[in-house]
Structures are given as structure tokens and as C-alpha cells.
Tab-separated table of C-alpha atoms in Angstrom:
chain	number	residue	atom	x	y	z
A	1	UNK	CA	84.278	8.312	-44.864
A	2	UNK	CA	81.535	8.278	-46.854
A	3	UNK	CA	79.526	5.726	-44.428
A	4	UNK	CA	80.461	8.443	-41.241
A	5	UNK	CA	78.699	10.885	-43.426
A	6	UNK	CA	75.633	9.057	-44.995
A	7	UNK	CA	75.123	7.975	-40.154
A	8	UNK	CA	75.852	11.849	-39.079
A	9	UNK	CA	73.332	13.376	-42.071
A	10	UNK	CA	70.925	10.785	-41.243
A	11	UNK	CA	71.132	11.166	-37.318
A	12	UNK	CA	71.483	15.390	-39.019
A	13	UNK	CA	67.888	14.722	-40.272
A	14	UNK	CA	66.658	12.928	-37.790
A	15	UNK	CA	67.051	15.462	-35.203
A	16	UNK	CA	65.378	18.366	-37.240
A	17	UNK	CA	62.407	15.604	-37.444
A	18	UNK	CA	61.949	15.353	-33.931
A	19	UNK	CA	62.172	19.520	-33.288
A	20	UNK	CA	59.642	20.513	-35.824
A	21	UNK	CA	57.721	17.335	-34.716
A	22	UNK	CA	55.993	19.427	-31.028
A	23	UNK	CA	55.078	22.483	-34.171
A	24	UNK	CA	53.840	20.230	-36.894
A	25	UNK	CA	51.711	18.444	-33.675
A	26	UNK	CA	50.272	21.249	-31.800
A	27	UNK	CA	46.675	22.028	-30.773
A	28	UNK	CA	45.440	24.271	-32.903
A	29	UNK	CA	43.922	27.119	-30.262
A	30	UNK	CA	41.038	27.012	-29.189
A	31	UNK	CA	40.972	23.384	-30.071
A	32	UNK	CA	40.649	21.804	-26.333
A	33	UNK	CA	38.143	24.696	-25.860
A	34	UNK	CA	36.032	24.639	-23.663
A	35	UNK	CA	37.348	22.490	-21.062
A	36	UNK	CA	35.863	24.564	-17.539
A	37	UNK	CA	33.150	26.286	-17.010
A	38	UNK	CA	32.811	29.905	-18.671
A	39	UNK	CA	31.873	32.675	-17.411
A	40	UNK	CA	28.700	34.830	-19.033
A	41	UNK	CA	29.400	38.378	-17.454
A	42	UNK	CA	25.153	40.229	-17.763
A	43	UNK	CA	26.002	43.989	-17.315
A	44	UNK	CA	22.723	44.599	-16.210
A	45	UNK	CA	20.276	43.287	-12.955
A	46	UNK	CA	18.729	40.269	-12.852
A	47	UNK	CA	14.745	40.110	-14.269
A	48	UNK	CA	15.604	41.563	-17.759
A	49	UNK	CA	15.233	40.388	-20.760
A	50	UNK	CA	19.363	40.871	-21.711
A	51	UNK	CA	18.906	38.313	-18.077
A	52	UNK	CA	16.833	36.793	-19.430
A	53	UNK	CA	18.064	35.629	-22.610
A	54	UNK	CA	21.713	35.032	-21.920
A	55	UNK	CA	20.141	32.680	-19.165
A	56	UNK	CA	18.232	30.605	-22.030
A	57	UNK	CA	20.769	31.060	-24.487
A	58	UNK	CA	23.553	29.818	-21.859
A	59	UNK	CA	21.810	26.544	-20.535
A	60	UNK	CA	21.446	25.943	-24.469
A	61	UNK	CA	24.699	26.785	-25.599
A	62	UNK	CA	25.702	25.168	-22.687
A	63	UNK	CA	24.810	21.148	-23.482
A	64	UNK	CA	25.920	20.892	-27.015
A	65	UNK	CA	29.346	22.601	-25.688
A	66	UNK	CA	30.171	20.588	-23.090
A	67	UNK	CA	30.791	22.775	-19.950
A	68	UNK	CA	28.257	25.075	-18.258
A	69	UNK	CA	27.990	28.608	-18.752
A	70	UNK	CA	27.795	30.217	-15.369
A	71	UNK	CA	26.050	33.681	-15.337
A	72	UNK	CA	26.971	36.576	-13.239
A	73	UNK	CA	25.139	39.848	-13.264
A	74	UNK	CA	27.681	42.712	-12.549
A	75	UNK	CA	25.098	45.730	-12.285
A	76	UNK	CA	25.941	49.739	-12.723
A	77	UNK	CA	26.927	52.882	-14.959
A	78	UNK	CA	24.545	51.767	-18.165
A	79	UNK	CA	26.694	47.980	-18.865
A	80	UNK	CA	29.358	50.071	-17.895
A	81	UNK	CA	30.879	48.476	-14.884
A	82	UNK	CA	30.183	45.338	-16.561
A	83	UNK	CA	32.033	45.813	-19.639
A	84	UNK	CA	35.150	47.346	-18.079
A	85	UNK	CA	35.009	43.830	-15.950
A	86	UNK	CA	34.933	41.838	-19.369
A	87	UNK	CA	37.167	44.235	-21.414
A	88	UNK	CA	40.249	43.337	-18.913
A	89	UNK	CA	39.524	39.670	-18.482
A	90	UNK	CA	42.861	36.928	-19.967
A	91	UNK	CA	41.407	36.378	-23.902
A	92	UNK	CA	41.410	32.571	-23.568
A	93	UNK	CA	37.554	32.537	-23.846
A	94	UNK	CA	35.797	32.131	-20.540
A	95	UNK	CA	34.447	34.955	-20.392
A	96	UNK	CA	32.024	37.144	-22.617
A	97	UNK	CA	29.654	39.666	-22.063
A	98	UNK	CA	25.952	39.566	-23.336
A	99	UNK	CA	25.430	43.591	-23.859
A	100	UNK	CA	22.908	45.644	-25.580
A	101	UNK	CA	22.287	49.553	-27.659
A	102	UNK	CA	24.922	50.837	-25.065
A	103	UNK	CA	27.775	49.251	-26.373
A	104	UNK	CA	27.329	51.384	-29.142
A	105	UNK	CA	25.660	55.186	-26.928
A	106	UNK	CA	27.794	55.179	-23.929
A	107	UNK	CA	31.094	56.341	-25.502
A	108	UNK	CA	28.902	59.301	-26.599
A	109	UNK	CA	27.065	59.418	-23.572
A	110	UNK	CA	29.966	59.191	-20.406
A	111	UNK	CA	32.576	60.959	-23.093
A	112	UNK	CA	34.982	59.466	-21.994
A	113	UNK	CA	34.730	55.192	-20.974
A	114	UNK	CA	37.777	53.555	-18.737
A	115	UNK	CA	37.239	50.532	-21.979
A	116	UNK	CA	37.108	50.800	-25.996
A	117	UNK	CA	34.179	49.696	-27.112
A	118	UNK	CA	35.681	48.487	-30.269
A	119	UNK	CA	38.817	48.143	-29.785
A	120	UNK	CA	38.824	46.513	-25.900
A	121	UNK	CA	36.324	43.244	-27.466
A	122	UNK	CA	36.069	40.792	-30.101
A	123	UNK	CA	32.662	40.563	-31.404
A	124	UNK	CA	30.922	37.303	-31.301
A	125	UNK	CA	27.411	37.907	-32.786
A	126	UNK	CA	24.354	39.233	-32.532
A	127	UNK	CA	21.446	37.648	-30.850
A	128	UNK	CA	18.510	39.287	-30.615
A	129	UNK	CA	16.286	42.861	-30.823
A	130	UNK	CA	13.390	43.503	-28.463
A	131	UNK	CA	10.769	46.439	-29.872
A	132	UNK	CA	10.049	48.948	-27.778
A	133	UNK	CA	6.636	50.389	-27.741
A	134	UNK	CA	5.091	53.593	-27.696
A	135	UNK	CA	2.383	53.501	-25.107
A	136	UNK	CA	-0.565	55.292	-23.552
A	137	UNK	CA	-3.010	54.995	-20.860
A	138	UNK	CA	-5.717	53.282	-22.416
A	139	UNK	CA	-8.492	55.964	-20.381
A	140	UNK	CA	-7.226	58.582	-22.623
A	141	UNK	CA	-10.849	58.623	-24.968
A	142	UNK	CA	-8.632	61.221	-27.782
A	143	UNK	CA	-5.451	59.140	-28.491
A	144	UNK	CA	-5.806	55.842	-30.830
A	145	UNK	CA	-2.742	56.109	-32.729
A	146	UNK	CA	0.176	57.579	-32.680
A	147	UNK	CA	-0.879	60.174	-35.148
A	148	UNK	CA	-3.421	61.749	-32.148
A	149	UNK	CA	0.717	61.993	-30.355
A	150	UNK	CA	2.486	64.125	-32.329
A	151	UNK	CA	-1.025	66.363	-33.308
A	152	UNK	CA	-1.793	67.201	-29.612
A	153	UNK	CA	2.533	67.379	-29.168
A	154	UNK	CA	1.925	70.034	-31.728
A	155	UNK	CA	-0.911	72.121	-29.987
A	156	UNK	CA	1.203	72.117	-26.589
A	157	UNK	CA	4.995	72.559	-27.504
A	158	UNK	CA	6.938	71.031	-23.863
A	159	UNK	CA	3.341	70.018	-22.423
A	160	UNK	CA	3.393	66.613	-23.234
A	161	UNK	CA	5.897	64.446	-21.531
A	162	UNK	CA	6.819	60.746	-21.866
A	163	UNK	CA	8.821	58.555	-19.712
A	164	UNK	CA	11.866	56.279	-19.858
A	165	UNK	CA	14.073	53.574	-18.158
A	166	UNK	CA	16.302	56.437	-17.332
A	167	UNK	CA	18.720	59.051	-19.406
A	168	UNK	CA	20.151	57.141	-22.564
A	169	UNK	CA	18.356	54.183	-22.435
A	170	UNK	CA	17.009	53.462	-25.748
A	171	UNK	CA	13.446	54.121	-24.484
A	172	UNK	CA	14.749	57.636	-24.254
A	173	UNK	CA	16.169	57.512	-27.120
A	174	UNK	CA	13.402	55.989	-29.261
A	175	UNK	CA	11.522	59.192	-27.891
A	176	UNK	CA	14.161	61.483	-29.422
A	177	UNK	CA	14.075	60.228	-32.474
A	178	UNK	CA	9.810	60.548	-32.744
A	179	UNK	CA	10.315	63.752	-31.640
A	180	UNK	CA	13.181	65.045	-33.805
A	181	UNK	CA	11.443	63.547	-36.970
A	182	UNK	CA	7.939	64.398	-36.205
A	183	UNK	CA	9.050	67.856	-35.575
A	184	UNK	CA	7.487	67.766	-32.052
A	185	UNK	CA	8.874	69.296	-28.346
A	186	UNK	CA	7.549	66.649	-25.745
A	187	UNK	CA	9.014	66.505	-23.053
A	188	UNK	CA	11.735	63.656	-21.628
A	189	UNK	CA	10.891	62.311	-17.501
A	190	UNK	CA	13.588	60.161	-16.668
A	191	UNK	CA	13.305	57.327	-14.079
A	192	UNK	CA	15.048	54.811	-12.837
A	193	UNK	CA	14.260	51.973	-14.398
A	194	UNK	CA	10.703	50.945	-16.581
A	195	UNK	CA	9.389	50.474	-13.651
A	196	UNK	CA	8.550	53.529	-12.253
A	197	UNK	CA	7.660	55.038	-15.314
A	198	UNK	CA	4.939	52.659	-16.460
A	199	UNK	CA	3.348	53.212	-12.759
A	200	UNK	CA	3.564	56.985	-13.098
A	201	UNK	CA	1.683	55.929	-17.008
A	202	UNK	CA	-0.881	53.959	-15.300
A	203	UNK	CA	-1.127	56.694	-12.472
A	204	UNK	CA	-1.575	60.096	-15.253
A	205	UNK	CA	1.823	61.288	-14.065
A	206	UNK	CA	3.133	60.860	-17.881
A	207	UNK	CA	1.650	61.200	-21.183
A	208	UNK	CA	3.020	58.645	-23.105
A	209	UNK	CA	6.456	55.904	-22.914
A	210	UNK	CA	8.546	54.203	-24.596
A	211	UNK	CA	8.751	50.888	-23.079
A	212	UNK	CA	9.944	47.563	-23.414
A	213	UNK	CA	7.720	45.272	-24.940
A	214	UNK	CA	8.833	42.545	-22.371
A	215	UNK	CA	7.531	44.909	-19.598
A	216	UNK	CA	4.846	46.699	-21.308
A	217	UNK	CA	3.114	43.337	-22.977
A	218	UNK	CA	1.730	41.964	-20.127
A	219	UNK	CA	-0.476	45.945	-18.925
A	220	UNK	CA	-1.031	45.874	-22.984
A	221	UNK	CA	-3.260	42.301	-22.913
A	222	UNK	CA	-4.822	43.846	-19.684
A	223	UNK	CA	-6.250	46.617	-21.206
A	224	UNK	CA	-4.018	48.503	-18.952
A	225	UNK	CA	-2.161	50.482	-21.893
A	226	UNK	CA	-2.794	51.083	-25.147
A	227	UNK	CA	-0.129	50.708	-27.753
A	228	UNK	CA	-0.274	52.839	-30.414
A	229	UNK	CA	3.377	51.595	-32.437
A	230	UNK	CA	6.791	49.683	-32.652
A	231	UNK	CA	9.474	50.818	-32.699
A	232	UNK	CA	11.433	48.550	-35.112
A	233	UNK	CA	11.577	48.523	-38.404
A	234	UNK	CA	8.509	45.703	-39.506
A	235	UNK	CA	5.712	44.693	-36.920
A	236	UNK	CA	6.416	42.628	-33.765
A	237	UNK	CA	5.488	38.861	-33.936
A	238	UNK	CA	4.455	39.153	-29.968
A	239	UNK	CA	1.975	42.551	-30.319
A	240	UNK	CA	1.118	41.453	-34.394
A	241	UNK	CA	-1.893	43.896	-34.293
A	242	UNK	CA	0.227	47.076	-33.395
A	243	UNK	CA	1.277	49.191	-36.499
A	244	UNK	CA	5.599	49.973	-36.818
A	245	UNK	CA	5.450	53.642	-35.732
A	246	UNK	CA	6.391	54.391	-39.325
A	247	UNK	CA	3.352	52.890	-41.135
A	248	UNK	CA	1.682	54.863	-37.904
A	249	UNK	CA	2.347	58.244	-39.929
A	250	UNK	CA	6.535	58.591	-39.202
A	251	UNK	CA	8.140	57.345	-42.517
A	252	UNK	CA	11.153	56.237	-41.886
A	253	UNK	CA	11.363	55.937	-38.121
A	254	UNK	CA	13.015	53.093	-36.195
A	255	UNK	CA	14.412	51.819	-33.397
A	256	UNK	CA	16.257	48.335	-33.420
A	257	UNK	CA	16.941	47.962	-29.165
A	258	UNK	CA	19.333	44.691	-30.298
A	259	UNK	CA	21.284	42.116	-27.986
A	260	UNK	CA	25.020	40.573	-28.968
A	261	UNK	CA	27.101	38.978	-27.093
A	262	UNK	CA	31.661	40.118	-26.807
A	263	UNK	CA	34.402	38.721	-25.670
A	264	UNK	CA	37.951	40.223	-24.462
A	265	UNK	CA	39.774	41.527	-27.754
A	266	UNK	CA	42.356	38.852	-29.165
A	267	UNK	CA	40.356	36.219	-28.238
A	268	UNK	CA	41.537	32.818	-30.772
A	269	UNK	CA	39.206	33.220	-33.925
A	270	UNK	CA	38.338	29.603	-33.776
A	271	UNK	CA	37.241	29.757	-30.266
A	272	UNK	CA	34.804	32.768	-30.740
A	273	UNK	CA	33.762	30.670	-34.169
A	274	UNK	CA	32.982	28.212	-32.109
A	275	UNK	CA	30.962	30.583	-29.751
A	276	UNK	CA	29.357	31.529	-32.398
A	277	UNK	CA	28.054	28.236	-33.863
A	278	UNK	CA	26.710	27.122	-30.741
A	279	UNK	CA	24.298	30.305	-30.526
A	280	UNK	CA	23.101	30.484	-33.486
A	281	UNK	CA	22.289	27.143	-33.127
A	282	UNK	CA	20.255	27.113	-29.919
A	283	UNK	CA	18.460	30.044	-31.172
A	284	UNK	CA	16.732	27.974	-34.031
A	285	UNK	CA	15.507	25.451	-31.281
A	286	UNK	CA	12.001	25.843	-31.314
A	287	UNK	CA	11.539	25.773	-27.267
A	288	UNK	CA	14.037	28.288	-27.315
A	289	UNK	CA	12.203	30.333	-30.094
A	290	UNK	CA	8.789	29.829	-27.695
A	291	UNK	CA	10.888	31.557	-24.559
A	292	UNK	CA	12.230	34.071	-26.699
A	293	UNK	CA	8.302	35.028	-27.691
A	294	UNK	CA	7.775	35.095	-24.303
A	295	UNK	CA	9.901	38.165	-23.337
A	296	UNK	CA	8.815	39.768	-27.097
A	297	UNK	CA	12.637	38.573	-28.431
A	298	UNK	CA	13.105	37.976	-31.723
A	299	UNK	CA	15.833	35.598	-32.818
A	300	UNK	CA	18.361	37.336	-35.373
A	301	UNK	CA	22.009	35.330	-35.233
A	302	UNK	CA	24.823	36.803	-36.902
A	303	UNK	CA	28.408	36.133	-37.953
A	304	UNK	CA	31.355	37.717	-36.436
A	305	UNK	CA	31.997	40.090	-39.511
A	306	UNK	CA	28.207	41.273	-39.747
A	307	UNK	CA	28.192	42.101	-35.654
A	308	UNK	CA	31.135	44.032	-36.502
A	309	UNK	CA	29.590	46.711	-39.196
A	310	UNK	CA	26.047	46.456	-37.310
A	311	UNK	CA	28.489	48.011	-33.962
A	312	UNK	CA	30.132	50.673	-36.607
A	313	UNK	CA	26.541	51.529	-37.953
A	314	UNK	CA	25.049	52.207	-34.685
A	315	UNK	CA	27.971	53.634	-33.143
A	316	UNK	CA	27.462	56.843	-36.148
A	317	UNK	CA	23.415	56.717	-35.701
A	318	UNK	CA	23.769	57.186	-32.302
A	319	UNK	CA	27.017	59.694	-31.832
A	320	UNK	CA	25.254	61.850	-34.096
A	321	UNK	CA	21.646	61.400	-32.289
A	322	UNK	CA	23.430	62.950	-29.482
A	323	UNK	CA	25.006	65.348	-30.920
A	324	UNK	CA	21.904	66.396	-33.165
A	325	UNK	CA	19.503	66.437	-29.605
A	326	UNK	CA	22.592	67.672	-26.549
A	327	UNK	CA	22.069	64.398	-25.312
A	328	UNK	CA	22.967	64.510	-21.788
A	329	UNK	CA	23.326	62.264	-18.452
A	330	UNK	CA	22.781	64.132	-15.850
């Protein structure tokens, strides 16, 4: 009788151990990620700094992870079309998005969005900062510094103009911060992209522009545009002789257009962390640093938690400015 009882108990113990085996030996979420190509959505057209950053880092991260990153440009509505698409994708690690300051500004600018910039995404990493730069036509003999711009604007309120790549862009907002801190009133002229705005600046139709360093640098180097100040807190390595606007007479001025990576909310943390590590490692490689320099981008890199805090700070800052300056998309 005792023998049978021991046999039964032994069988029960073996059965329980067998039942527990799959749970104990199951792979952690994302353990075999990636095992197929990864889609990297760029919510703007090809050719800009955002697209170049994604393609450069995608190539390097793909080599490190053993799967290619396939770039898909889904442009429109200030990045909202691409963002909505990514927000609705499975949280399986095979879709990600590069985005910009629009992640912090589009909600107060558009009012209603079909996605939530915080709840619908898993932050991965800050990637880079690409400064804007205040420029003017180099033929203007009386405008040598940002202080000259401020002085001229105070003499002619509402008369001087500055162009941008469009309403709500970081270029537009850089001008609004300039107006606010300097207590001046330059008139904003929005264009559909930097190209047409630069063309009118060169042609004398507008007075100034806060352009991306990527777009402005060739014209600065050719002598057609004069750089008066960069918008970031420190000087740009791309234009080291150009002062910051804070140095040039506006203490506290800073607009640092940034680029970051997000995945759909719910993406397993091991996948997020693995991608984060691959991207941060790629940004340290000399050829990537050199490529970034050609477009005026300065590598950053961050943890997912740091990006979460950064987005919160930026969202609060820009919502306040947009409300105070009554900025609307029209």
C-alpha cells in the first residue's frame, strides 16, 4: 500500500514538473527579436534631415541586429499621417517611427488628433539635434548681428518679415520665441517648405528666416546668406564661428529641434532596450558622426526614460508658447 502511494506521489510530482516546464523554459518577450525586416516610418518626404538620419542609423542598426530596416516615407499633415499609422500597428517590435518636435507641438496646434502622442507610443531614444539658424540676405549691409535685427524691428513694428517652412514648424516657432524674448513684432510668412522661403529670402521678398542648418549651410558657405545666430543653447559644430542667439543678445533663448524614435505602445521592454542599444551604439561610430556632420546633426542618444521626460518638458513648453502667441494652423 505504501509502495503504491509513493508511486502515485511520484507520478503526480513528475506531472507537475512537466506542466511547469514550458513556463520555466519559455523565452522572454523579444528574446528572438528581430527575425524579419523592420519597418522604419519617416513621416515626412525623402531628402530632409529626418530622412537622412533614419537611413543612416537604420543601415547601421540593421547590421548590428541582423535584419534590414526598411524606410517608408508616409508624409502629410505635419507628420500626423505617419504617426497615426505607427500608433495603430502591432506592438511586436517590427514598426518604429522617427519623429521630431512635432510630437510635442501637434496636439496644441491641431487641437484634435487621431492618436495620443504619449499614450499611443513607447519612447525609445533621442537621436539628434539639428539647430536652426537666423539668416538674412548677405547683401543687406546694415544687418551684421542678431542685435541689428532686433533694433531694426523695434524701429518698424510689424514691417519686417521672416519666412518659415510652414505654420507650426520648428522654424516658425523659433521666430515666435525670438519675437517674444526680444519684445518685437516681426511678421511671419509661412511657405510650403524651406526651399521656397530661401528663394524669396535670396530674392529680397522677405527680410529674415530661421532655417534648418541643413538647408541654410550651403547658402551660408557660398556667401549668399549671412548667419546671425544659431538657435541652440551651445554653438553648432557645423558653424562654430556663428554665435548662439543667447550670446548674440537674447539671454535664455533656446530652440533645439530634435529627432527621436518611438514604437507603438505596449512594445515589450526587452525589444525597446535592444533597439535603444543598437541605435546608441550606431551614433558613436565615426562614419555616422561624419555623416551627421554633413547635415548639421549633432548625435544625442538617451534612455527611453530620458526621452519620456524630454517629451513631457517639450510638450509643456510649446503648449504654453502656442497659447500665449495665439498660433493657429490656417
